[in-house]
Amino acid sequence: MEKIFLEGSIENIIFHNDENGYTVFSLRAADSDEEEITCIAFLSNPLEGENIKISGSWVENPKYGRQFSVAKSERIQPSTLAGIEKYLASGVIKGIGAKTAKLIVARFGENTFEVIENHPEKLSRIKGISLKKALQMSESFHAQHEQRRAMLFLQDYGITPGTAMKIYKQYKDETVELVKLNPYRLADDIDGIGFKTADAIAHRIGVSRDAPERISAGVRFCLWEATNEGHTYMPTSALTREAAELLFCEREIVENELTRMQMERQIIREKIDGEPEPLVFVNALYYAELKVARKLTALNAAHEAHAITGMTRNTPDLEVMLNGLNSEIILSEGQRTAVSAAITQGILILTGGPGTGKTTVINTIIGLLEQKDLEITLAAPTGRAAKRISEATGREAKTIHRLLEVAFVSEDSRRQTFKRNEENPLETDVLIVDESSMIDILLMKSLLEAVADGTRLILVGDVDQLPSVGAGNVLKDIINSGCLPVARLTEIFRQAAESAIITNAHRINKGEYPALNDKEKDFFFIQKNSPEEITQTILNLIITRLPAYKNFDSLADIQILTPMRKSSLGVVYLNSVLQAKLNPPSSKKREREYGSVTFREGDKVMQIRNNYDATWESFNENGYRTDFGEGVFNGDMGIIFSIDDDDLCVLFDDARRVTYTFTQLDELELAYAVTVHKSQGSEYRVVIIPVFNGPPMLLTRNLLYTAVTRARELAVLVGIPDTMHRMIDNNRVTSRYTALARRLKDMHEMKA
C-alpha cells in the first residue's frame, strides 16, 4: 500500500481518548484540493490550530466514508508570528492563554520559543508573569518537547503510535534514554510488547546478539511463554534448548546466563527430590506456589485452635444439627462425610461431577454454620459463576477480583493488585469458593493472602474439567498432594440420573462412549461428515429446529461451544456465518467496524476481560432507571442494544446496560460461538458442540466433558462419531510443570 504524506493544520478534533491517544480529527492540508480531510491517529494532547506532518494511507469506512489512517505523525512548531501566537493561545502550554500569548509574542517575536525553553526568567519581565509562573511555563513547554521527541523516536523504530503513547506514559521524559539503554525492558514493562518486538528495536539500535541483556530477556520470555501452557516452571534442559533456538545462539551461552541470572536473583533454580535436573522459575510463580502451600497448610492446621463449639465428627451431633435445619433433604453417605469435614476442618476441597449434589452440600454447610452465627462469604472466579452460586444458595456471591477489591487490573496477571491482602484481610468466618478448577496459581496466591488465620476455607469444583487458563493446576495439585481434606462426591442422584446430559457426561469422564438412542430427550448426536454439513446443520438447529422443538430462543438460550478459535469450525468462522444468518445487515441496524469484526445492533457479544470501572444502569419498561453500579466481567454475555456516533451500548443478561466508547471495543467479542475454555463457569439452556477433526491437544476427553456439562436442558453434538470416540479415548491431559503438590507434601512431612 502506497504511503502518503500530508502537512497542514488541525481544524477540528472530533474525538479524543486521553488514555490511549486515539483521535479523530479534520485536517486542512496545505497541498490538497480537499477542503478538510478526516484523519484517524494516536496523538497526545492534540490541539485545534496546531500544525502537523502525517504519513499513512486512505481507508474506506462503510459508515463514515473515506478517511486517512495515520501511521506516523510529527507536530510542527509554527514559524510566523501569527502562528506562534495562535499556538500558544491554544493552551498547549500550561499557564498561557490568549491574552498572555499576545503579550509574549509582542515582546519576544520570533525568539519566543527560545526564550520559553532556555531563558524563562525573561518572561517575568512581562506584567502579570511572576518568576515562578515563568518557570512553570518553561517546564510545561519542555514536557511537550520531550513527548514529541519520544514519540518520533519510537515511531522511527516501527512502534505504532498507540503503543508509543503507552510507552511514553510509562517512562515519561526518560523514554528515549531508557529504551536506548535497554530496549528489552519494554517486554517486561509494557502490555502488548513482546520479546520479538523489543529484539527488533534492539537490533536496529545496535545491541549485540550475545549481549547479556538480550540473552536474559530471551530466557524470561521463554519462561513466561511457558505459563501460557499452564506451566509454573521449566526443566533446565528444556529451557536452555528453547532459549537457544529463540536467540540463535549456543546453549552454552544460555547456560552461562542462567547462572548469572540465578546469582542476581532474576530467576530461581531449585532441585526438587525426584526430579533429574534443577527446575527454573520466574520469581513471581516460585513465591506464589510457596505462599499457597504455606497458607493452605496453616489453614488446615488452624481448625484445632479455632474449633467451633458443638461441631464434631460425631454422627449423633451431626444429626442433631441437621434436624435443626428443618430440612427435608436426605444426605447420602458421601454428602454427610463432606458436611462433617466442612464443619470440623480448617479447609475442605469438595469435588464431584454434575448431579452429585455439590450444591446440596454447600447449602447444608451454610445452614449449619449460620446456626452458629458465623459470617459466610461466597465467591467464584467469573461473574457468571458467581451468579450461578448466588442463585443456587440465595445469597450474594462476588467474583474473586471484586471480593479482593481490585486496585489495579491488567491482562497481565503479574501486575494486578488488590486492596484486600495480609495487612487488610477479608472479614469473614467462612469462605466458600465455587468453580475452583478455574483459579490459577497467581490468583490463588492473592486470594489466600487475604484470608485471615483461622478462617474456614471451602474450595468447590469439578477437578475433571479443564484446568485454569493461567499458570498452575491448583485444584488438581491440592487433591493429588493427599495432604488436605478432600470430599469427592461420586453418587449420581435419582433425579439427576434421569438426565442423559448428566449420565453421558459421567460416561465420558470415565472413558466410556455416551449412550445414543431415540429414547433420550436431552442428549443427541447428529452425524455429519464435512465442515459444510456441520455448519449447515448448526444453522438449521438454531434457526428452525430447536425453536420449534421447545420454543428455545435462538440468541438467548442456545450456545455454540467449539474447541478451537481458528479452523473451518472455529469461533472466528462460525461467528461470521452465524452473524450473517441470525443478524444480517439492515438499513434499520447501525453497525461499527473494529479491526476485522463488524459489531451490529442486535449482535450477541461477550465481555472478554474484567472491567471494574465500567458503569451500568438498569431501566424498567417505562424507561425509568431502577438501578446502577460498576463492573462488567469476563464471560458476561449480552446483546448490542444500540450504536450511535460516539459509543455502543450492550444489554447484558441481567438487564444491565453498559456503554462502550469505540476504543473499548477490544473488550467485546461476537459470542454466537465461543470456545469451551471461555464457557467455564457458565451454564446454558442448550449447548451445540461441533465435533470434527483437529489438533489432538485440543480434542481431549476433559474438553468434551467440560462442554457437555455446560448444558442445562439439552446437549446436541454434530459431526463425526469417530472424532467423538477419539476425544473420549484421548485422556492425555496436557501435563503441566507445577510444583505445588510437592511443596504441600514437603510441608506436611515437616509438620508430621
PDB file of C-alpha atoms in Angstrom, residues 409-616:
ATOM      1  CA  VAL A 409      -6.386  -4.911  36.927  1.00  0.00           C
ATOM      2  CA  SER A 410      -4.399  -5.868  33.871  1.00  0.00           C
ATOM      3  CA  GLU A 411      -4.474  -8.604  31.280  1.00  0.00           C
ATOM      4  CA  ASP A 412      -1.052  -9.410  32.674  1.00  0.00           C
ATOM      5  CA  SER A 413      -1.976 -11.049  35.984  1.00  0.00           C
ATOM      6  CA  ARG A 414       1.508 -10.321  37.357  1.00  0.00           C
ATOM      7  CA  ARG A 415       0.523  -6.673  37.638  1.00  0.00           C
ATOM      8  CA  GLN A 416      -2.839  -6.985  39.302  1.00  0.00           C
ATOM      9  CA  THR A 417      -3.049  -5.583  42.815  1.00  0.00           C
ATOM     10  CA  PHE A 418      -5.755  -5.833  45.459  1.00  0.00           C
ATOM     11  CA  LYS A 419      -6.777  -3.786  48.487  1.00  0.00           C
ATOM     12  CA  ARG A 420      -7.530  -6.945  50.443  1.00  0.00           C
ATOM     13  CA  ASN A 421      -4.275  -8.631  51.451  1.00  0.00           C
ATOM     14  CA  GLU A 422      -2.293  -9.772  54.500  1.00  0.00           C
ATOM     15  CA  GLU A 423      -2.463  -6.297  56.067  1.00  0.00           C
ATOM     16  CA  ASN A 424      -6.160  -5.891  55.230  1.00  0.00           C
ATOM     17  CA  PRO A 425      -7.701  -9.397  55.265  1.00  0.00           C
ATOM     18  CA  LEU A 426     -11.279 -10.397  54.497  1.00  0.00           C
ATOM     19  CA  GLU A 427     -13.644 -10.067  57.428  1.00  0.00           C
ATOM     20  CA  THR A 428     -15.416 -13.413  57.373  1.00  0.00           C
ATOM     21  CA  ASP A 429     -15.500 -16.670  59.314  1.00  0.00           C
ATOM     22  CA  VAL A 430     -16.024 -18.982  56.340  1.00  0.00           C
ATOM     23  CA  LEU A 431     -15.033 -18.517  52.695  1.00  0.00           C
ATOM     24  CA  ILE A 432     -16.646 -20.774  50.082  1.00  0.00           C
ATOM     25  CA  VAL A 433     -15.178 -20.542  46.561  1.00  0.00           C
ATOM     26  CA  ASP A 434     -17.013 -22.259  43.695  1.00  0.00           C
ATOM     27  CA  GLU A 435     -15.546 -23.310  40.313  1.00  0.00           C
ATOM     28  CA  SER A 436     -12.106 -23.547  41.907  1.00  0.00           C
ATOM     29  CA  SER A 437     -10.666 -25.525  38.989  1.00  0.00           C
ATOM     30  CA  MET A 438     -10.541 -22.189  37.119  1.00  0.00           C
ATOM     31  CA  ILE A 439      -8.227 -20.491  39.628  1.00  0.00           C
ATOM     32  CA  ASP A 440      -4.579 -20.170  38.560  1.00  0.00           C
ATOM     33  CA  ILE A 441      -1.637 -20.024  40.959  1.00  0.00           C
ATOM     34  CA  LEU A 442      -1.249 -16.220  40.968  1.00  0.00           C
ATOM     35  CA  LEU A 443      -4.915 -15.581  41.709  1.00  0.00           C
ATOM     36  CA  MET A 444      -4.938 -18.290  44.387  1.00  0.00           C
ATOM     37  CA  LYS A 445      -1.925 -16.626  45.988  1.00  0.00           C
ATOM     38  CA  SER A 446      -3.723 -13.279  46.086  1.00  0.00           C
ATOM     39  CA  LEU A 447      -6.885 -14.887  47.446  1.00  0.00           C
ATOM     40  CA  LEU A 448      -5.093 -16.733  50.243  1.00  0.00           C
ATOM     41  CA  GLU A 449      -3.101 -13.645  51.218  1.00  0.00           C
ATOM     42  CA  ALA A 450      -6.447 -12.018  52.062  1.00  0.00           C
ATOM     43  CA  VAL A 451      -7.728 -14.980  54.113  1.00  0.00           C
ATOM     44  CA  ALA A 452      -7.192 -14.325  57.817  1.00  0.00           C
ATOM     45  CA  ASP A 453      -5.722 -17.048  60.020  1.00  0.00           C
ATOM     46  CA  GLY A 454      -8.460 -19.255  61.447  1.00  0.00           C
ATOM     47  CA  THR A 455     -10.882 -18.656  58.573  1.00  0.00           C
ATOM     48  CA  ARG A 456     -12.524 -21.814  57.277  1.00  0.00           C
ATOM     49  CA  LEU A 457     -11.894 -22.287  53.561  1.00  0.00           C
ATOM     50  CA  ILE A 458     -14.034 -24.493  51.325  1.00  0.00           C
ATOM     51  CA  LEU A 459     -12.915 -24.897  47.710  1.00  0.00           C
ATOM     52  CA  VAL A 460     -15.592 -26.346  45.435  1.00  0.00           C
ATOM     53  CA  GLY A 461     -15.044 -27.535  41.876  1.00  0.00           C
ATOM     54  CA  ASP A 462     -15.022 -30.339  39.360  1.00  0.00           C
ATOM     55  CA  VAL A 463     -11.409 -31.472  39.147  1.00  0.00           C
ATOM     56  CA  ASP A 464     -12.107 -33.342  35.898  1.00  0.00           C
ATOM     57  CA  GLN A 465     -12.974 -30.177  33.988  1.00  0.00           C
ATOM     58  CA  LEU A 466     -10.443 -28.123  32.059  1.00  0.00           C
ATOM     59  CA  PRO A 467      -7.763 -26.551  34.266  1.00  0.00           C
ATOM     60  CA  SER A 468      -7.217 -22.809  34.629  1.00  0.00           C
ATOM     61  CA  VAL A 469      -6.254 -20.736  31.618  1.00  0.00           C
ATOM     62  CA  GLY A 470      -3.394 -19.234  33.626  1.00  0.00           C
ATOM     63  CA  ALA A 471      -0.363 -20.973  35.085  1.00  0.00           C
ATOM     64  CA  GLY A 472      -0.777 -23.827  37.543  1.00  0.00           C
ATOM     65  CA  ASN A 473      -3.110 -26.746  38.121  1.00  0.00           C
ATOM     66  CA  VAL A 474      -4.125 -25.656  41.578  1.00  0.00           C
ATOM     67  CA  LEU A 475      -7.202 -27.741  42.387  1.00  0.00           C
ATOM     68  CA  LYS A 476      -5.734 -30.956  40.967  1.00  0.00           C
ATOM     69  CA  ASP A 477      -2.384 -30.369  42.707  1.00  0.00           C
ATOM     70  CA  ILE A 478      -4.107 -29.828  46.055  1.00  0.00           C
ATOM     71  CA  ILE A 479      -6.081 -33.048  45.664  1.00  0.00           C
ATOM     72  CA  ASN A 480      -3.133 -35.056  44.340  1.00  0.00           C
ATOM     73  CA  SER A 481      -0.925 -33.976  47.238  1.00  0.00           C
ATOM     74  CA  GLY A 482      -3.050 -36.070  49.612  1.00  0.00           C
ATOM     75  CA  CYS A 483      -2.281 -33.599  52.395  1.00  0.00           C
ATOM     76  CA  LEU A 484      -5.601 -31.748  52.740  1.00  0.00           C
ATOM     77  CA  PRO A 485      -9.161 -32.971  53.438  1.00  0.00           C
ATOM     78  CA  VAL A 486     -10.939 -33.856  50.188  1.00  0.00           C
ATOM     79  CA  ALA A 487     -14.568 -34.925  49.782  1.00  0.00           C
ATOM     80  CA  ARG A 488     -15.192 -36.454  46.373  1.00  0.00           C
ATOM     81  CA  LEU A 489     -18.877 -36.921  45.531  1.00  0.00           C
ATOM     82  CA  THR A 490     -19.472 -39.763  43.083  1.00  0.00           C
ATOM     83  CA  GLU A 491     -23.083 -40.850  43.547  1.00  0.00           C
ATOM     84  CA  ILE A 492     -25.493 -39.567  40.895  1.00  0.00           C
ATOM     85  CA  PHE A 493     -28.875 -38.864  42.469  1.00  0.00           C
ATOM     86  CA  ARG A 494     -32.086 -40.278  41.078  1.00  0.00           C
ATOM     87  CA  GLN A 495     -33.429 -37.058  39.631  1.00  0.00           C
ATOM     88  CA  ALA A 496     -30.085 -36.244  38.032  1.00  0.00           C
ATOM     89  CA  ALA A 497     -29.796 -39.818  36.714  1.00  0.00           C
ATOM     90  CA  GLU A 498     -32.888 -39.197  34.579  1.00  0.00           C
ATOM     91  CA  SER A 499     -30.870 -36.681  32.554  1.00  0.00           C
ATOM     92  CA  ALA A 500     -28.845 -38.127  29.686  1.00  0.00           C
ATOM     93  CA  ILE A 501     -26.674 -34.990  29.841  1.00  0.00           C
ATOM     94  CA  ILE A 502     -25.506 -35.986  33.303  1.00  0.00           C
ATOM     95  CA  THR A 503     -25.257 -39.744  32.757  1.00  0.00           C
ATOM     96  CA  ASN A 504     -23.393 -39.302  29.470  1.00  0.00           C
ATOM     97  CA  ALA A 505     -21.086 -36.698  30.997  1.00  0.00           C
ATOM     98  CA  HIS A 506     -20.086 -39.248  33.619  1.00  0.00           C
ATOM     99  CA  ARG A 507     -19.622 -41.912  30.939  1.00  0.00           C
ATOM    100  CA  ILE A 508     -17.336 -39.575  29.006  1.00  0.00           C
ATOM    101  CA  ASN A 509     -15.379 -38.768  32.164  1.00  0.00           C
ATOM    102  CA  LYS A 510     -14.832 -42.495  32.804  1.00  0.00           C
ATOM    103  CA  GLY A 511     -13.675 -43.085  29.229  1.00  0.00           C
ATOM    104  CA  GLU A 512     -16.925 -44.681  28.091  1.00  0.00           C
ATOM    105  CA  TYR A 513     -18.852 -43.679  24.983  1.00  0.00           C
ATOM    106  CA  PRO A 514     -22.192 -41.934  25.582  1.00  0.00           C
ATOM    107  CA  ALA A 515     -25.469 -43.763  25.105  1.00  0.00           C
ATOM    108  CA  LEU A 516     -27.031 -42.580  21.859  1.00  0.00           C
ATOM    109  CA  ASN A 517     -30.589 -43.674  21.210  1.00  0.00           C
ATOM    110  CA  ASP A 518     -34.003 -42.283  20.394  1.00  0.00           C
ATOM    111  CA  LYS A 519     -35.178 -42.567  23.991  1.00  0.00           C
ATOM    112  CA  GLU A 520     -33.030 -39.690  25.154  1.00  0.00           C
ATOM    113  CA  LYS A 521     -34.737 -36.318  25.429  1.00  0.00           C
ATOM    114  CA  ASP A 522     -31.844 -34.044  26.280  1.00  0.00           C
ATOM    115  CA  PHE A 523     -28.720 -35.511  24.592  1.00  0.00           C
ATOM    116  CA  PHE A 524     -28.407 -36.063  20.837  1.00  0.00           C
ATOM    117  CA  PHE A 525     -25.668 -36.800  18.308  1.00  0.00           C
ATOM    118  CA  ILE A 526     -26.282 -35.802  14.677  1.00  0.00           C
ATOM    119  CA  GLN A 527     -23.805 -37.385  12.280  1.00  0.00           C
ATOM    120  CA  LYS A 528     -22.416 -35.108   9.580  1.00  0.00           C
ATOM    121  CA  ASN A 529     -19.144 -35.719   7.791  1.00  0.00           C
ATOM    122  CA  SER A 530     -17.893 -32.368   6.480  1.00  0.00           C
ATOM    123  CA  PRO A 531     -17.459 -28.861   7.901  1.00  0.00           C
ATOM    124  CA  GLU A 532     -20.023 -27.555   5.426  1.00  0.00           C
ATOM    125  CA  GLU A 533     -22.628 -30.125   6.514  1.00  0.00           C
ATOM    126  CA  ILE A 534     -21.905 -29.486  10.180  1.00  0.00           C
ATOM    127  CA  THR A 535     -22.214 -25.718   9.747  1.00  0.00           C
ATOM    128  CA  GLN A 536     -25.485 -26.044   7.829  1.00  0.00           C
ATOM    129  CA  THR A 537     -26.909 -28.408  10.455  1.00  0.00           C
ATOM    130  CA  ILE A 538     -25.981 -25.993  13.248  1.00  0.00           C
ATOM    131  CA  LEU A 539     -27.734 -23.182  11.389  1.00  0.00           C
ATOM    132  CA  ASN A 540     -30.860 -25.310  10.905  1.00  0.00           C
ATOM    133  CA  LEU A 541     -30.870 -26.261  14.585  1.00  0.00           C
ATOM    134  CA  ILE A 542     -30.565 -22.667  15.772  1.00  0.00           C
ATOM    135  CA  ILE A 543     -32.910 -21.026  13.296  1.00  0.00           C
ATOM    136  CA  THR A 544     -35.627 -23.653  12.868  1.00  0.00           C
ATOM    137  CA  ARG A 545     -35.490 -26.991  14.636  1.00  0.00           C
ATOM    138  CA  LEU A 546     -34.751 -26.071  18.254  1.00  0.00           C
ATOM    139  CA  PRO A 547     -37.131 -23.090  18.438  1.00  0.00           C
ATOM    140  CA  ALA A 548     -39.841 -25.415  17.062  1.00  0.00           C
ATOM    141  CA  TYR A 549     -38.821 -28.272  19.394  1.00  0.00           C
ATOM    142  CA  LYS A 550     -39.162 -26.475  22.739  1.00  0.00           C
ATOM    143  CA  ASN A 551     -39.548 -22.831  21.834  1.00  0.00           C
ATOM    144  CA  PHE A 552     -35.870 -22.141  22.544  1.00  0.00           C
ATOM    145  CA  ASP A 553     -34.752 -18.584  21.770  1.00  0.00           C
ATOM    146  CA  SER A 554     -32.049 -18.665  19.076  1.00  0.00           C
ATOM    147  CA  LEU A 555     -29.933 -15.994  20.767  1.00  0.00           C
ATOM    148  CA  ALA A 556     -30.717 -16.162  24.485  1.00  0.00           C
ATOM    149  CA  ASP A 557     -30.992 -19.937  25.011  1.00  0.00           C
ATOM    150  CA  ILE A 558     -28.646 -21.625  22.529  1.00  0.00           C
ATOM    151  CA  GLN A 559     -24.843 -21.527  22.730  1.00  0.00           C
ATOM    152  CA  ILE A 560     -22.316 -22.991  20.279  1.00  0.00           C
ATOM    153  CA  LEU A 561     -19.193 -24.339  22.042  1.00  0.00           C
ATOM    154  CA  THR A 562     -16.218 -25.244  19.891  1.00  0.00           C
ATOM    155  CA  PRO A 563     -12.722 -26.479  20.808  1.00  0.00           C
ATOM    156  CA  MET A 564     -10.877 -24.057  18.530  1.00  0.00           C
ATOM    157  CA  ARG A 565     -10.673 -20.382  17.637  1.00  0.00           C
ATOM    158  CA  LYS A 566      -9.278 -20.751  14.122  1.00  0.00           C
ATOM    159  CA  SER A 567     -10.461 -23.550  11.856  1.00  0.00           C
ATOM    160  CA  SER A 568     -13.306 -24.337   9.492  1.00  0.00           C
ATOM    161  CA  LEU A 569     -15.434 -24.850  12.614  1.00  0.00           C
ATOM    162  CA  GLY A 570     -13.662 -22.421  14.932  1.00  0.00           C
ATOM    163  CA  VAL A 571     -15.031 -19.424  16.799  1.00  0.00           C
ATOM    164  CA  VAL A 572     -13.980 -16.819  14.219  1.00  0.00           C
ATOM    165  CA  TYR A 573     -15.575 -18.548  11.229  1.00  0.00           C
ATOM    166  CA  LEU A 574     -18.733 -19.698  12.995  1.00  0.00           C
ATOM    167  CA  ASN A 575     -19.370 -16.237  14.409  1.00  0.00           C
ATOM    168  CA  SER A 576     -19.154 -14.681  10.945  1.00  0.00           C
ATOM    169  CA  VAL A 577     -21.557 -17.274   9.497  1.00  0.00           C
ATOM    170  CA  LEU A 578     -23.985 -17.117  12.419  1.00  0.00           C
ATOM    171  CA  GLN A 579     -23.975 -13.316  12.466  1.00  0.00           C
ATOM    172  CA  ALA A 580     -24.816 -13.248   8.750  1.00  0.00           C
ATOM    173  CA  LYS A 581     -27.792 -15.578   9.269  1.00  0.00           C
ATOM    174  CA  LEU A 582     -29.092 -14.507  12.685  1.00  0.00           C
ATOM    175  CA  ASN A 583     -28.400 -10.770  12.451  1.00  0.00           C
ATOM    176  CA  PRO A 584     -27.792  -9.757   8.817  1.00  0.00           C
ATOM    177  CA  PRO A 585     -27.052  -6.186   7.744  1.00  0.00           C
ATOM    178  CA  SER A 586     -30.076  -3.942   7.648  1.00  0.00           C
ATOM    179  CA  SER A 587     -30.758  -0.283   6.946  1.00  0.00           C
ATOM    180  CA  LYS A 588     -32.529  -0.251  10.317  1.00  0.00           C
ATOM    181  CA  LYS A 589     -29.467  -1.517  12.226  1.00  0.00           C
ATOM    182  CA  ARG A 590     -26.433   0.624  12.833  1.00  0.00           C
ATOM    183  CA  GLU A 591     -23.013  -1.016  12.942  1.00  0.00           C
ATOM    184  CA  ARG A 592     -19.387  -0.289  13.741  1.00  0.00           C
ATOM    185  CA  GLU A 593     -16.202  -1.910  12.471  1.00  0.00           C
ATOM    186  CA  TYR A 594     -13.406  -2.710  14.899  1.00  0.00           C
ATOM    187  CA  GLY A 595     -10.412  -4.491  13.407  1.00  0.00           C
ATOM    188  CA  SER A 596     -11.731  -7.413  11.365  1.00  0.00           C
ATOM    189  CA  VAL A 597     -15.062  -7.537  13.233  1.00  0.00           C
ATOM    190  CA  THR A 598     -18.267  -5.686  12.468  1.00  0.00           C
ATOM    191  CA  PHE A 599     -20.424  -5.063  15.521  1.00  0.00           C
ATOM    192  CA  ARG A 600     -24.101  -4.615  14.670  1.00  0.00           C
ATOM    193  CA  GLU A 601     -27.151  -3.691  16.701  1.00  0.00           C
ATOM    194  CA  GLY A 602     -28.736  -6.976  17.813  1.00  0.00           C
ATOM    195  CA  ASP A 603     -25.438  -8.920  17.880  1.00  0.00           C
ATOM    196  CA  LYS A 604     -24.744 -11.418  20.649  1.00  0.00           C
ATOM    197  CA  VAL A 605     -21.485 -10.427  22.359  1.00  0.00           C
ATOM    198  CA  MET A 606     -19.297 -11.460  25.270  1.00  0.00           C
ATOM    199  CA  GLN A 607     -17.181  -9.344  27.611  1.00  0.00           C
ATOM    200  CA  ILE A 608     -13.689 -10.895  27.444  1.00  0.00           C
ATOM    201  CA  ARG A 609     -11.957  -9.161  30.351  1.00  0.00           C
ATOM    202  CA  ASN A 610     -12.923  -7.795  33.754  1.00  0.00           C
ATOM    203  CA  ASN A 611     -13.660  -4.065  33.776  1.00  0.00           C
ATOM    204  CA  TYR A 612     -14.334  -2.879  37.312  1.00  0.00           C
ATOM    205  CA  ASP A 613     -14.702   0.771  36.334  1.00  0.00           C
ATOM    206  CA  ALA A 614     -17.410   0.272  33.710  1.00  0.00           C
ATOM    207  CA  THR A 615     -20.693   1.809  34.856  1.00  0.00           C
ATOM    208  CA  TRP A 616     -24.009   0.055  34.251  1.00  0.00           C
TER     209      TRP A 616
END
